[in-house]
Amino acid sequence: MPQRKKPPAIKTDVLVIGAGPCGLFQVFELGLQGIDCHVIDALSEPGGQCAALYPDKPIFDIPGIPECGARELTERLLAQIKPFNYTLHLGQTATSLRVLKTGFVMTTSGGLEFRCKAIVIAGGVGSFQPVPLKIPGIDPFMDTQIQYAVRDVEQYRGKDVVILGGGDSALDWTLELVNVARDVTLVHRSRNFRAQAARVEEMLALHERGRMTFLEGRASGVCAVGDTMTEVEITDAAGEVKLLPVDQLLVLFGLSPKLGPIADWGLQMDRNQVEVDTERFQSSV
């Protein structure tokens, strides 16, 4: 099998790590100086923590804006930087860094290589990773029958779908997939949700009408026939176990920050100040 050809290195003046509010505003500041840049972010959309954790939450500490939703803030920042020359690379985590005499070489999880004169780290507390499901026997089904995000709604059409979680994402996808899947069951440890009240009420109304099922409990195991997961084991607060038929298990426990490879780059970090320890890097011409 022929090897995939490595894409050519991307040359830019500045590489910005992080497409949250700070990273996007950095694009604006660079643009005012006529400096081109590229921006990478581990998430699939710009907005950083705002987009990932609380897109509809009001924010009250933006200068000159008394109140602004997190999603609205991202949209305003994108509109602000539209006139400038920048490129977004989403779904890319910064993995390694080398120091050259003329600048830096940065590589990403997606195989991109950037050669730049300066790097701005606007990654906040790091990239956001899905909170994992920790039960035995699930590894063979990861990314086939067990997902941490919906990438293609058609994957769930006509299937028995079990959704784990109690936040906005879990409720939103429950209400969306009711119209796509053969059967949808939402499982959460209690009736205390971390989601908009209106969405919770809508879900409970569907449950009462028999359009979907809500169960209080937690996933404690899976059953399989050969290479196919067939059931997920749900244990309630009293210790009683129920087996649910499942074709697709959607795990939506939320996201947690992880600094990732940046922590190993030899940077002396103190709150928002970062210094480079060049002795930790492999220098080359």
PDB file of N, CA, C and O in Angstrom, residues 4 18 35 49 81 93 99 148 167 183 214 244-245 248 272:
ATOM      1  N   ARG A   4       0.852   7.577   2.456  1.00  0.00           N
ATOM      2  CA  ARG A   4       0.230   8.877   2.220  1.00  0.00           C
ATOM      3  C   ARG A   4       1.302   9.953   2.192  1.00  0.00           C
ATOM      4  O   ARG A   4       2.165  10.017   3.067  1.00  0.00           O
ATOM      5  N   GLY A  18      -5.111  27.965  19.634  1.00  0.00           N
ATOM      6  CA  GLY A  18      -6.348  28.239  20.349  1.00  0.00           C
ATOM      7  C   GLY A  18      -7.242  29.201  19.587  1.00  0.00           C
ATOM      8  O   GLY A  18      -6.820  30.307  19.238  1.00  0.00           O
ATOM      9  N   ILE A  35      -0.105  41.645   9.850  1.00  0.00           N
ATOM     10  CA  ILE A  35       0.603  40.376  10.049  1.00  0.00           C
ATOM     11  C   ILE A  35      -0.350  39.218   9.793  1.00  0.00           C
ATOM     12  O   ILE A  35      -1.413  39.117  10.411  1.00  0.00           O
ATOM     13  N   GLN A  49     -13.593  27.432  25.030  1.00  0.00           N
ATOM     14  CA  GLN A  49     -14.397  27.014  26.168  1.00  0.00           C
ATOM     15  C   GLN A  49     -15.829  27.535  26.060  1.00  0.00           C
ATOM     16  O   GLN A  49     -16.781  26.850  26.439  1.00  0.00           O
ATOM     17  N   ILE A  81     -12.778  39.776  12.679  1.00  0.00           N
ATOM     18  CA  ILE A  81     -11.517  39.408  12.014  1.00  0.00           C
ATOM     19  C   ILE A  81     -11.714  39.036  10.540  1.00  0.00           C
ATOM     20  O   ILE A  81     -10.742  38.704   9.856  1.00  0.00           O
ATOM     21  N   THR A  93      -4.611  19.374  17.226  1.00  0.00           N
ATOM     22  CA  THR A  93      -3.950  19.621  18.503  1.00  0.00           C
ATOM     23  C   THR A  93      -2.456  19.794  18.287  1.00  0.00           C
ATOM     24  O   THR A  93      -1.833  18.999  17.571  1.00  0.00           O
ATOM     25  N   VAL A  99      12.751  24.574  17.954  1.00  0.00           N
ATOM     26  CA  VAL A  99      13.256  25.929  17.788  1.00  0.00           C
ATOM     27  C   VAL A  99      14.341  25.934  16.715  1.00  0.00           C
ATOM     28  O   VAL A  99      15.270  25.127  16.765  1.00  0.00           O
ATOM     29  N   TYR A 148     -18.341   9.550  21.276  1.00  0.00           N
ATOM     30  CA  TYR A 148     -18.346  10.686  22.199  1.00  0.00           C
ATOM     31  C   TYR A 148     -18.893  11.952  21.546  1.00  0.00           C
ATOM     32  O   TYR A 148     -18.959  12.997  22.193  1.00  0.00           O
ATOM     33  N   GLY A 167     -26.309  16.723  30.469  1.00  0.00           N
ATOM     34  CA  GLY A 167     -26.066  18.121  30.130  1.00  0.00           C
ATOM     35  C   GLY A 167     -26.818  18.545  28.881  1.00  0.00           C
ATOM     36  O   GLY A 167     -27.639  17.801  28.334  1.00  0.00           O
ATOM     37  N   ASP A 183     -35.322   3.653  18.372  1.00  0.00           N
ATOM     38  CA  ASP A 183     -35.629   3.764  19.801  1.00  0.00           C
ATOM     39  C   ASP A 183     -34.520   4.559  20.470  1.00  0.00           C
ATOM     40  O   ASP A 183     -33.336   4.358  20.169  1.00  0.00           O
ATOM     41  N   PHE A 214     -36.628   7.534  29.488  1.00  0.00           N
ATOM     42  CA  PHE A 214     -35.625   8.088  30.402  1.00  0.00           C
ATOM     43  C   PHE A 214     -35.458   7.139  31.580  1.00  0.00           C
ATOM     44  O   PHE A 214     -36.438   6.708  32.185  1.00  0.00           O
ATOM     45  N   LEU A 244     -30.353  -3.066  28.276  1.00  0.00           N
ATOM     46  CA  LEU A 244     -31.006  -2.346  27.190  1.00  0.00           C
ATOM     47  C   LEU A 244     -30.424  -2.789  25.856  1.00  0.00           C
ATOM     48  O   LEU A 244     -29.198  -2.792  25.683  1.00  0.00           O
ATOM     49  N   PRO A 245     -31.262  -3.143  24.881  1.00  0.00           N
ATOM     50  CA  PRO A 245     -30.746  -3.404  23.539  1.00  0.00           C
ATOM     51  C   PRO A 245     -30.079  -2.140  22.994  1.00  0.00           C
ATOM     52  O   PRO A 245     -30.589  -1.027  23.192  1.00  0.00           O
ATOM     53  N   GLN A 248     -26.145   1.671  19.015  1.00  0.00           N
ATOM     54  CA  GLN A 248     -25.200   2.773  19.153  1.00  0.00           C
ATOM     55  C   GLN A 248     -25.316   3.350  20.562  1.00  0.00           C
ATOM     56  O   GLN A 248     -26.416   3.641  21.024  1.00  0.00           O
ATOM     57  N   ASN A 272      -0.568  33.734  33.558  1.00  0.00           N
ATOM     58  CA  ASN A 272      -0.683  34.027  32.139  1.00  0.00           C
ATOM     59  C   ASN A 272       0.661  34.329  31.486  1.00  0.00           C
ATOM     60  O   ASN A 272       0.710  34.717  30.325  1.00  0.00           O
TER      61      ASN A 272
END
